[in-house]
Amino acid sequence: MALSWYILLLYLHIFSVVLSIGPYFVLFPLLIKIRTAPFELLPEYLEPFRITVRLTKHAGHVLVATGILLTWLTEWTWKTSWIVFTVLIMVASLYFIARAFSPLLRKLRAPHEDRNVLVNQLRSALIWYVIITLSMMWFMVAKPSFW
């Protein structure tokens, strides 16, 4: 079997989806540690969050580039309903990730009064990001037709 550009791009696209979603599941157990760790140790527990956000950003670049190329190589158009919804959700997720994680991580790194409130907000942000990205993935896999 010959390796085509389409297959190579598809695997790259799928791999970038895994890198965009997967690392966030590892962060849930860290929330317990962040909630109870002494303030001096917080940077060690917050670093995986920073790395995950950075990894997601770069994986997202690959995801978008391969998605554009795959759309260009196939019969799908930019007016296809599942592509439109995926792009809309992706734009929302970019806004969400920029507003949700970085400010919370900055607040947790600085001396603060109520860590539980911040950790609860971080947990909520994690849950919402996973829901948003999984919904994008559902549109890409199920390819529902609304029009």
mmCIF file of C-alpha atoms in Angstrom:
data_model
loop_
_atom_site.group_PDB
_atom_site.id
_atom_site.type_symbol
_atom_site.label_atom_id
_atom_site.label_comp_id
_atom_site.label_asym_id
_atom_site.label_seq_id
_atom_site.Cartn_x
_atom_site.Cartn_y
_atom_site.Cartn_z
ATOM 1 C CA MET A 1 0.000 0.000 0.000
ATOM 2 C CA ALA A 2 1.385 3.370 -1.012
ATOM 3 C CA LEU A 3 1.405 6.136 1.535
ATOM 4 C CA SER A 4 -0.602 9.027 0.152
ATOM 5 C CA TRP A 5 -0.550 12.668 1.214
ATOM 6 C CA TYR A 6 -4.136 12.273 2.330
ATOM 7 C CA ILE A 7 -3.323 9.385 4.705
ATOM 8 C CA LEU A 8 -0.253 11.175 6.059
ATOM 9 C CA LEU A 9 -2.240 14.370 6.678
ATOM 10 C CA LEU A 10 -5.114 12.432 8.222
ATOM 11 C CA TYR A 11 -2.817 10.691 10.708
ATOM 12 C CA LEU A 12 -1.111 13.990 11.542
ATOM 13 C CA HIS A 13 -4.543 15.543 12.044
ATOM 14 C CA ILE A 14 -5.669 12.722 14.349
ATOM 15 C CA PHE A 15 -2.397 12.827 16.293
ATOM 16 C CA SER A 16 -2.770 16.576 16.816
ATOM 17 C CA VAL A 17 -6.315 16.011 18.127
ATOM 18 C CA VAL A 18 -4.950 13.510 20.654
ATOM 19 C CA LEU A 19 -2.283 16.036 21.722
ATOM 20 C CA SER A 20 -4.927 18.754 22.002
ATOM 21 C CA ILE A 21 -7.231 16.784 24.300
ATOM 22 C CA GLY A 22 -5.337 13.947 25.982
ATOM 23 C CA PRO A 23 -2.968 15.840 28.290
ATOM 24 C CA TYR A 24 -5.863 17.592 30.010
ATOM 25 C CA PHE A 25 -7.070 14.313 31.511
ATOM 26 C CA VAL A 26 -3.741 13.934 33.325
ATOM 27 C CA LEU A 27 -4.280 17.287 35.017
ATOM 28 C CA PHE A 28 -7.378 16.281 36.992
ATOM 29 C CA PRO A 29 -5.430 14.305 39.649
ATOM 30 C CA LEU A 30 -3.059 17.266 40.050
ATOM 31 C CA LEU A 31 -5.931 19.414 41.281
ATOM 32 C CA ILE A 32 -5.949 17.442 44.545
ATOM 33 C CA LYS A 33 -2.243 18.128 45.025
ATOM 34 C CA ILE A 34 -2.651 21.817 44.180
ATOM 35 C CA ARG A 35 -5.464 22.117 46.718
ATOM 36 C CA THR A 36 -3.322 20.726 49.578
ATOM 37 C CA ALA A 37 0.303 21.507 48.677
ATOM 38 C CA PRO A 38 2.269 24.110 50.628
ATOM 39 C CA PHE A 39 2.533 27.418 48.752
ATOM 40 C CA GLU A 40 6.267 26.892 48.140
ATOM 41 C CA LEU A 41 5.566 23.669 46.199
ATOM 42 C CA LEU A 42 2.750 25.084 44.059
ATOM 43 C CA PRO A 43 4.993 26.003 41.106
ATOM 44 C CA GLU A 44 5.931 22.328 40.709
ATOM 45 C CA TYR A 45 2.275 21.318 40.475
ATOM 46 C CA LEU A 46 1.309 24.233 38.244
ATOM 47 C CA GLU A 47 4.078 23.619 35.710
ATOM 48 C CA PRO A 48 2.253 20.676 34.039
ATOM 49 C CA PHE A 49 -0.702 23.015 33.434
ATOM 50 C CA ARG A 50 1.553 25.569 31.736
ATOM 51 C CA ILE A 51 3.213 22.861 29.642
ATOM 52 C CA THR A 52 -0.168 21.376 28.679
ATOM 53 C CA VAL A 53 -1.539 24.747 27.564
ATOM 54 C CA ARG A 54 1.612 25.345 25.505
ATOM 55 C CA LEU A 55 1.493 21.831 23.984
ATOM 56 C CA THR A 56 -2.179 22.287 23.152
ATOM 57 C CA LYS A 57 -1.456 25.578 21.439
ATOM 58 C CA HIS A 58 1.181 24.029 19.168
ATOM 59 C CA ALA A 59 -0.899 20.908 18.523
ATOM 60 C CA GLY A 60 -3.745 23.244 17.607
ATOM 61 C CA HIS A 61 -1.574 24.855 14.937
ATOM 62 C CA VAL A 62 -0.931 21.437 13.402
ATOM 63 C CA LEU A 63 -4.616 20.566 13.768
ATOM 64 C CA VAL A 64 -5.736 23.690 11.905
ATOM 65 C CA ALA A 65 -3.106 23.347 9.167
ATOM 66 C CA THR A 66 -3.856 19.695 8.502
ATOM 67 C CA GLY A 67 -7.597 20.362 8.681
ATOM 68 C CA ILE A 68 -7.286 23.054 6.012
ATOM 69 C CA LEU A 69 -5.191 20.780 3.805
ATOM 70 C CA LEU A 70 -7.549 17.835 4.285
ATOM 71 C CA THR A 71 -10.533 19.998 3.358
ATOM 72 C CA TRP A 72 -8.671 21.203 0.286
ATOM 73 C CA LEU A 73 -7.763 17.621 -0.764
ATOM 74 C CA THR A 74 -11.245 16.137 -0.304
ATOM 75 C CA GLU A 75 -14.729 16.805 -1.623
ATOM 76 C CA TRP A 76 -15.726 18.626 1.584
ATOM 77 C CA THR A 77 -16.326 22.364 1.309
ATOM 78 C CA TRP A 78 -16.124 25.137 3.879
ATOM 79 C CA LYS A 79 -19.925 25.369 3.751
ATOM 80 C CA THR A 80 -20.367 21.761 4.954
ATOM 81 C CA SER A 81 -22.350 21.909 8.198
ATOM 82 C CA TRP A 82 -20.004 19.802 10.336
ATOM 83 C CA ILE A 83 -16.991 21.854 9.197
ATOM 84 C CA VAL A 84 -18.794 25.120 9.967
ATOM 85 C CA PHE A 85 -19.724 23.922 13.467
ATOM 86 C CA THR A 86 -16.233 22.570 14.099
ATOM 87 C CA VAL A 87 -14.639 25.889 13.115
ATOM 88 C CA LEU A 88 -17.100 27.852 15.272
ATOM 89 C CA ILE A 89 -16.411 25.636 18.275
ATOM 90 C CA MET A 90 -12.672 25.876 17.613
ATOM 91 C CA VAL A 91 -12.810 29.682 17.661
ATOM 92 C CA ALA A 92 -14.771 29.532 20.916
ATOM 93 C CA SER A 93 -12.225 27.123 22.396
ATOM 94 C CA LEU A 94 -9.347 29.464 21.501
ATOM 95 C CA TYR A 95 -11.069 32.300 23.308
ATOM 96 C CA PHE A 96 -11.919 30.019 26.218
ATOM 97 C CA ILE A 97 -8.407 28.609 26.667
ATOM 98 C CA ALA A 98 -6.877 32.087 26.541
ATOM 99 C CA ARG A 99 -9.281 33.425 29.169
ATOM 100 C CA ALA A 100 -9.586 30.375 31.413
ATOM 101 C CA PHE A 101 -6.207 28.874 32.219
ATOM 102 C CA SER A 102 -3.516 31.547 32.127
ATOM 103 C CA PRO A 103 -5.235 34.037 34.485
ATOM 104 C CA LEU A 104 -6.062 31.285 36.979
ATOM 105 C CA LEU A 105 -2.537 29.912 36.907
ATOM 106 C CA ARG A 106 -1.145 33.430 37.478
ATOM 107 C CA LYS A 107 -3.461 33.886 40.467
ATOM 108 C CA LEU A 108 -2.407 30.547 41.940
ATOM 109 C CA ARG A 109 1.296 31.415 41.580
ATOM 110 C CA ALA A 110 0.835 34.664 43.507
ATOM 111 C CA PRO A 111 0.070 34.735 47.219
ATOM 112 C CA HIS A 112 -3.684 34.353 47.558
ATOM 113 C CA GLU A 113 -6.385 34.060 50.186
ATOM 114 C CA ASP A 114 -8.669 31.250 49.086
ATOM 115 C CA ARG A 115 -6.967 28.541 47.080
ATOM 116 C CA ASN A 116 -10.058 26.319 47.074
ATOM 117 C CA VAL A 117 -12.009 28.871 45.043
ATOM 118 C CA LEU A 118 -9.208 29.110 42.479
ATOM 119 C CA VAL A 119 -8.790 25.331 42.276
ATOM 120 C CA ASN A 120 -12.545 24.934 41.800
ATOM 121 C CA GLN A 121 -12.419 27.484 38.974
ATOM 122 C CA LEU A 122 -9.464 25.626 37.442
ATOM 123 C CA ARG A 123 -11.360 22.332 37.700
ATOM 124 C CA SER A 124 -14.390 23.899 36.059
ATOM 125 C CA ALA A 125 -12.197 25.323 33.272
ATOM 126 C CA LEU A 126 -10.704 21.865 32.713
ATOM 127 C CA ILE A 127 -14.123 20.250 32.492
ATOM 128 C CA TRP A 128 -15.436 22.879 30.084
ATOM 129 C CA TYR A 129 -12.350 22.678 27.872
ATOM 130 C CA VAL A 130 -12.653 18.893 27.645
ATOM 131 C CA ILE A 131 -16.360 19.203 26.784
ATOM 132 C CA ILE A 132 -15.618 21.821 24.123
ATOM 133 C CA THR A 133 -12.824 19.824 22.510
ATOM 134 C CA LEU A 134 -14.740 16.547 22.646
ATOM 135 C CA SER A 135 -17.691 18.227 20.945
ATOM 136 C CA MET A 136 -15.345 19.412 18.182
ATOM 137 C CA MET A 137 -14.046 15.887 17.862
ATOM 138 C CA TRP A 138 -17.600 14.547 17.655
ATOM 139 C CA PHE A 139 -18.344 16.843 14.701
ATOM 140 C CA MET A 140 -15.162 15.690 12.948
ATOM 141 C CA VAL A 141 -15.905 12.000 13.485
ATOM 142 C CA ALA A 142 -19.707 11.848 13.144
ATOM 143 C CA LYS A 143 -19.882 14.445 10.352
ATOM 144 C CA PRO A 144 -23.562 15.262 10.920
ATOM 145 C CA SER A 145 -25.362 17.017 8.102
ATOM 146 C CA PHE A 146 -27.615 19.889 9.149
ATOM 147 C CA TRP A 147 -28.077 21.382 5.689
#
